[in-house]
Amino acid sequence: MIASIVGVVGTLAGAFLGFWGAMKAARSQIFYASATNLKHAFLEVLVLLRQPKETFIDLYVIEIMEKSFYKHELAVVEFRYSLPVSKRISFDNAWRNYYESDREGEEILTKKYFGCPNWQEEALANIEAILQFTECDAFSIWNKKIF
């Protein structure tokens, strides 16, 4: 009788651990896939912004940023849902900081960056603040102390 109870408890514990591990692995896979999409969405703009300022025209780069904005927004929405709820507000703030501005203008990013001194560094810092969320999988058991 006791042996069968121990067997059932062991089986249930094994099933629970297997399920828990599978869920963690699935969440991590979703996280890394959406993190990769987010990084690729910003890649073209990052390459342009990291060029020496003398090699490009400000308005041209901002125009490319404007054209890429929809692609960025799609990647941000996808990635946001792969984050734990506790990190979503910080991520939303970083995203808003990238494009929101009090200045008046025609396009979102044009009014945020065009004509501002050191806009290139500001844009880079804002993008890197968004991409820092892709660095560490919050669902990974290896990034946390278990015991």
Short mmCIF file of N, CA, C and O in Angstrom, two decimals, residues 68-136:
data_model
loop_
_atom_site.label_atom_id
_atom_site.label_comp_id
_atom_site.label_asym_id
_atom_site.label_seq_id
_atom_site.Cartn_x
_atom_site.Cartn_y
_atom_site.Cartn_z
N SER A 68 10.85 53.03 -41.43
CA SER A 68 11.01 51.79 -40.66
C SER A 68 10.11 51.75 -39.43
O SER A 68 10.04 50.72 -38.76
N PHE A 69 9.45 52.85 -39.12
CA PHE A 69 8.69 52.95 -37.88
C PHE A 69 7.62 51.87 -37.77
O PHE A 69 7.46 51.24 -36.71
N TYR A 70 6.89 51.60 -38.83
CA TYR A 70 5.84 50.58 -38.80
C TYR A 70 6.44 49.20 -38.51
O TYR A 70 5.90 48.44 -37.70
N LYS A 71 7.57 48.92 -39.13
CA LYS A 71 8.26 47.65 -38.88
C LYS A 71 8.71 47.56 -37.42
O LYS A 71 8.58 46.52 -36.78
N HIS A 72 9.21 48.68 -36.89
CA HIS A 72 9.62 48.72 -35.48
C HIS A 72 8.42 48.47 -34.56
O HIS A 72 8.51 47.71 -33.61
N GLU A 73 7.31 49.14 -34.88
CA GLU A 73 6.14 49.03 -34.03
C GLU A 73 5.60 47.60 -34.00
O GLU A 73 5.22 47.08 -32.95
N LEU A 74 5.58 46.92 -35.14
CA LEU A 74 5.13 45.53 -35.18
C LEU A 74 6.03 44.63 -34.33
O LEU A 74 5.55 43.78 -33.58
N ALA A 75 7.34 44.83 -34.45
CA ALA A 75 8.27 44.02 -33.67
C ALA A 75 8.15 44.31 -32.18
O ALA A 75 8.25 43.40 -31.35
N VAL A 76 7.91 45.56 -31.83
CA VAL A 76 7.74 45.94 -30.42
C VAL A 76 6.50 45.29 -29.84
O VAL A 76 6.53 44.75 -28.73
N VAL A 77 5.39 45.32 -30.58
CA VAL A 77 4.16 44.70 -30.09
C VAL A 77 4.35 43.20 -29.90
O VAL A 77 3.93 42.64 -28.88
N GLU A 78 4.99 42.55 -30.85
CA GLU A 78 5.24 41.11 -30.73
C GLU A 78 6.12 40.81 -29.52
O GLU A 78 5.83 39.91 -28.73
N PHE A 79 7.20 41.57 -29.36
CA PHE A 79 8.14 41.31 -28.27
C PHE A 79 7.52 41.61 -26.91
O PHE A 79 7.79 40.92 -25.93
N ARG A 80 6.69 42.63 -26.84
CA ARG A 80 6.09 43.05 -25.57
C ARG A 80 5.36 41.88 -24.90
O ARG A 80 5.43 41.71 -23.70
N TYR A 81 4.68 41.07 -25.69
CA TYR A 81 3.92 39.97 -25.11
C TYR A 81 4.78 38.77 -24.75
O TYR A 81 4.28 37.83 -24.13
N SER A 82 6.04 38.80 -25.11
CA SER A 82 6.92 37.73 -24.67
C SER A 82 7.62 38.09 -23.36
O SER A 82 8.30 37.26 -22.77
N LEU A 83 7.45 39.34 -22.92
CA LEU A 83 8.04 39.79 -21.65
C LEU A 83 7.12 39.43 -20.49
O LEU A 83 5.90 39.38 -20.65
N PRO A 84 7.70 39.24 -19.31
CA PRO A 84 6.85 39.07 -18.13
C PRO A 84 6.09 40.37 -17.86
O PRO A 84 6.56 41.46 -18.21
N VAL A 85 4.96 40.28 -17.25
CA VAL A 85 4.11 41.45 -16.99
C VAL A 85 4.89 42.50 -16.20
O VAL A 85 4.73 43.70 -16.43
N SER A 86 5.76 42.06 -15.31
CA SER A 86 6.50 43.01 -14.46
C SER A 86 7.46 43.90 -15.26
O SER A 86 7.83 44.97 -14.79
N LYS A 87 7.86 43.50 -16.46
CA LYS A 87 8.79 44.29 -17.26
C LYS A 87 8.11 45.09 -18.38
O LYS A 87 8.74 45.88 -19.05
N ARG A 88 6.82 44.89 -18.58
CA ARG A 88 6.14 45.52 -19.71
C ARG A 88 6.03 47.03 -19.57
O ARG A 88 6.16 47.75 -20.56
N ILE A 89 5.81 47.53 -18.38
CA ILE A 89 5.68 48.98 -18.20
C ILE A 89 7.01 49.67 -18.52
O ILE A 89 7.04 50.69 -19.23
N SER A 90 8.11 49.12 -18.04
CA SER A 90 9.42 49.69 -18.35
C SER A 90 9.71 49.63 -19.84
O SER A 90 10.25 50.59 -20.42
N PHE A 91 9.33 48.54 -20.48
CA PHE A 91 9.53 48.40 -21.92
C PHE A 91 8.68 49.41 -22.68
O PHE A 91 9.17 50.06 -23.61
N ASP A 92 7.44 49.58 -22.27
CA ASP A 92 6.56 50.56 -22.91
C ASP A 92 7.13 51.98 -22.77
O ASP A 92 7.06 52.77 -23.71
N ASN A 93 7.68 52.28 -21.61
CA ASN A 93 8.29 53.60 -21.41
C ASN A 93 9.49 53.80 -22.32
O ASN A 93 9.68 54.89 -22.88
N ALA A 94 10.30 52.78 -22.49
CA ALA A 94 11.47 52.89 -23.39
C ALA A 94 11.00 53.08 -24.83
O ALA A 94 11.58 53.89 -25.57
N TRP A 95 9.97 52.39 -25.23
CA TRP A 95 9.43 52.53 -26.59
C TRP A 95 8.87 53.94 -26.81
O TRP A 95 9.15 54.59 -27.80
N ARG A 96 8.08 54.42 -25.85
CA ARG A 96 7.52 55.77 -25.96
C ARG A 96 8.63 56.82 -26.00
O ARG A 96 8.52 57.80 -26.71
N ASN A 97 9.66 56.62 -25.23
CA ASN A 97 10.78 57.57 -25.20
C ASN A 97 11.49 57.64 -26.55
O ASN A 97 12.07 58.66 -26.90
N TYR A 98 11.42 56.57 -27.33
CA TYR A 98 12.04 56.55 -28.65
C TYR A 98 11.32 57.48 -29.63
O TYR A 98 11.95 58.16 -30.43
N TYR A 99 9.99 57.52 -29.57
CA TYR A 99 9.28 58.26 -30.61
C TYR A 99 8.45 59.45 -30.14
O TYR A 99 8.10 60.31 -30.95
N GLU A 100 8.08 59.55 -28.87
CA GLU A 100 7.23 60.65 -28.44
C GLU A 100 8.01 61.95 -28.30
O GLU A 100 9.16 61.95 -27.89
N SER A 101 7.34 63.05 -28.64
CA SER A 101 7.97 64.36 -28.58
C SER A 101 6.91 65.41 -28.29
O SER A 101 5.75 65.27 -28.66
N ASP A 102 7.35 66.49 -27.64
CA ASP A 102 6.46 67.63 -27.40
C ASP A 102 6.50 68.62 -28.55
O ASP A 102 5.69 69.53 -28.62
N ARG A 103 7.47 68.47 -29.44
CA ARG A 103 7.61 69.40 -30.56
C ARG A 103 6.53 69.12 -31.61
O ARG A 103 6.09 68.00 -31.78
N GLU A 104 6.18 70.15 -32.34
CA GLU A 104 5.22 69.98 -33.42
C GLU A 104 5.96 69.70 -34.71
O GLU A 104 7.04 70.21 -34.95
N GLY A 105 5.38 68.86 -35.55
CA GLY A 105 5.99 68.50 -36.82
C GLY A 105 5.08 67.56 -37.57
O GLY A 105 4.04 67.14 -37.07
N GLU A 106 5.50 67.20 -38.76
CA GLU A 106 4.65 66.35 -39.60
C GLU A 106 4.72 64.88 -39.21
O GLU A 106 3.73 64.22 -39.06
N GLU A 107 5.92 64.39 -39.08
CA GLU A 107 6.10 62.97 -38.81
C GLU A 107 6.58 62.76 -37.37
O GLU A 107 7.21 63.63 -36.78
N ILE A 108 6.32 61.59 -36.85
CA ILE A 108 6.64 61.28 -35.45
C ILE A 108 8.12 61.48 -35.15
O ILE A 108 8.48 62.23 -34.26
N LEU A 109 8.98 60.79 -35.88
CA LEU A 109 10.40 60.84 -35.58
C LEU A 109 11.07 62.12 -36.06
O LEU A 109 12.07 62.54 -35.51
N THR A 110 10.51 62.75 -37.09
CA THR A 110 11.07 64.00 -37.57
C THR A 110 10.96 65.06 -36.49
O THR A 110 11.93 65.75 -36.18
N LYS A 111 9.81 65.17 -35.86
CA LYS A 111 9.66 66.18 -34.81
C LYS A 111 10.43 65.81 -33.55
O LYS A 111 10.78 66.68 -32.77
N LYS A 112 10.71 64.55 -33.34
CA LYS A 112 11.47 64.13 -32.16
C LYS A 112 12.95 64.45 -32.32
O LYS A 112 13.59 64.93 -31.40
N TYR A 113 13.51 64.20 -33.52
CA TYR A 113 14.97 64.26 -33.66
C TYR A 113 15.49 65.36 -34.58
O TYR A 113 16.57 65.88 -34.33
N PHE A 114 14.80 65.70 -35.64
CA PHE A 114 15.37 66.61 -36.63
C PHE A 114 15.59 68.00 -36.04
O PHE A 114 14.72 68.59 -35.42
N GLY A 115 16.78 68.52 -36.26
CA GLY A 115 17.13 69.85 -35.79
C GLY A 115 17.62 69.90 -34.35
O GLY A 115 18.00 70.95 -33.87
N CYS A 116 17.63 68.78 -33.68
CA CYS A 116 18.12 68.74 -32.30
C CYS A 116 19.62 68.48 -32.29
O CYS A 116 20.10 67.66 -33.08
N PRO A 117 20.35 69.15 -31.43
CA PRO A 117 21.78 68.84 -31.33
C PRO A 117 21.96 67.44 -30.75
O PRO A 117 21.20 67.01 -29.89
N ASN A 118 22.92 66.73 -31.25
CA ASN A 118 23.23 65.37 -30.79
C ASN A 118 22.04 64.41 -30.89
O ASN A 118 21.88 63.52 -30.08
N TRP A 119 21.22 64.60 -31.90
CA TRP A 119 20.06 63.73 -32.06
C TRP A 119 20.47 62.30 -32.35
O TRP A 119 19.79 61.35 -31.97
N GLN A 120 21.63 62.14 -33.03
CA GLN A 120 22.11 60.80 -33.38
C GLN A 120 22.37 59.99 -32.11
O GLN A 120 21.93 58.84 -32.01
N GLU A 121 23.05 60.58 -31.14
CA GLU A 121 23.35 59.88 -29.88
C GLU A 121 22.07 59.60 -29.09
O GLU A 121 21.92 58.56 -28.47
N GLU A 122 21.15 60.57 -29.12
CA GLU A 122 19.88 60.38 -28.41
C GLU A 122 19.08 59.24 -29.01
O GLU A 122 18.54 58.40 -28.29
N ALA A 123 19.01 59.19 -30.33
CA ALA A 123 18.28 58.11 -31.00
C ALA A 123 18.92 56.76 -30.70
O ALA A 123 18.23 55.77 -30.42
N LEU A 124 20.25 56.70 -30.76
CA LEU A 124 20.96 55.46 -30.45
C LEU A 124 20.68 55.01 -29.02
O LEU A 124 20.42 53.83 -28.77
N ALA A 125 20.75 55.95 -28.08
CA ALA A 125 20.50 55.62 -26.68
C ALA A 125 19.07 55.11 -26.49
O ALA A 125 18.84 54.15 -25.73
N ASN A 126 18.12 55.73 -27.18
CA ASN A 126 16.73 55.30 -27.05
C ASN A 126 16.51 53.91 -27.64
O ASN A 126 15.78 53.09 -27.08
N ILE A 127 17.14 53.62 -28.77
CA ILE A 127 17.02 52.29 -29.38
C ILE A 127 17.69 51.25 -28.50
O ILE A 127 17.16 50.16 -28.27
N GLU A 128 18.86 51.57 -27.98
CA GLU A 128 19.57 50.62 -27.12
C GLU A 128 18.81 50.35 -25.82
O GLU A 128 18.87 49.26 -25.28
N ALA A 129 18.07 51.35 -25.33
CA ALA A 129 17.23 51.14 -24.15
C ALA A 129 16.12 50.13 -24.45
O ALA A 129 15.74 49.34 -23.59
N ILE A 130 15.61 50.17 -25.67
CA ILE A 130 14.59 49.19 -26.08
C ILE A 130 15.22 47.81 -26.20
O ILE A 130 14.69 46.81 -25.70
N LEU A 131 16.38 47.75 -26.85
CA LEU A 131 17.01 46.46 -27.12
C LEU A 131 17.62 45.81 -25.89
O LEU A 131 17.89 44.61 -25.90
N GLN A 132 17.83 46.56 -24.82
CA GLN A 132 18.39 45.95 -23.61
C GLN A 132 17.44 44.90 -23.02
O GLN A 132 17.88 43.98 -22.34
N PHE A 133 16.17 45.01 -23.32
CA PHE A 133 15.20 44.03 -22.82
C PHE A 133 15.36 42.68 -23.50
O PHE A 133 14.84 41.68 -23.02
N THR A 134 16.07 42.63 -24.63
CA THR A 134 16.26 41.37 -25.35
C THR A 134 17.46 40.58 -24.82
O THR A 134 17.68 39.46 -25.24
N GLU A 135 18.23 41.17 -23.93
CA GLU A 135 19.49 40.56 -23.49
C GLU A 135 19.34 39.36 -22.58
O GLU A 135 20.14 38.46 -22.61
N CYS A 136 18.35 39.36 -21.72
CA CYS A 136 18.25 38.30 -20.72
C CYS A 136 16.84 37.75 -20.69
O CYS A 136 15.88 38.50 -20.48
#
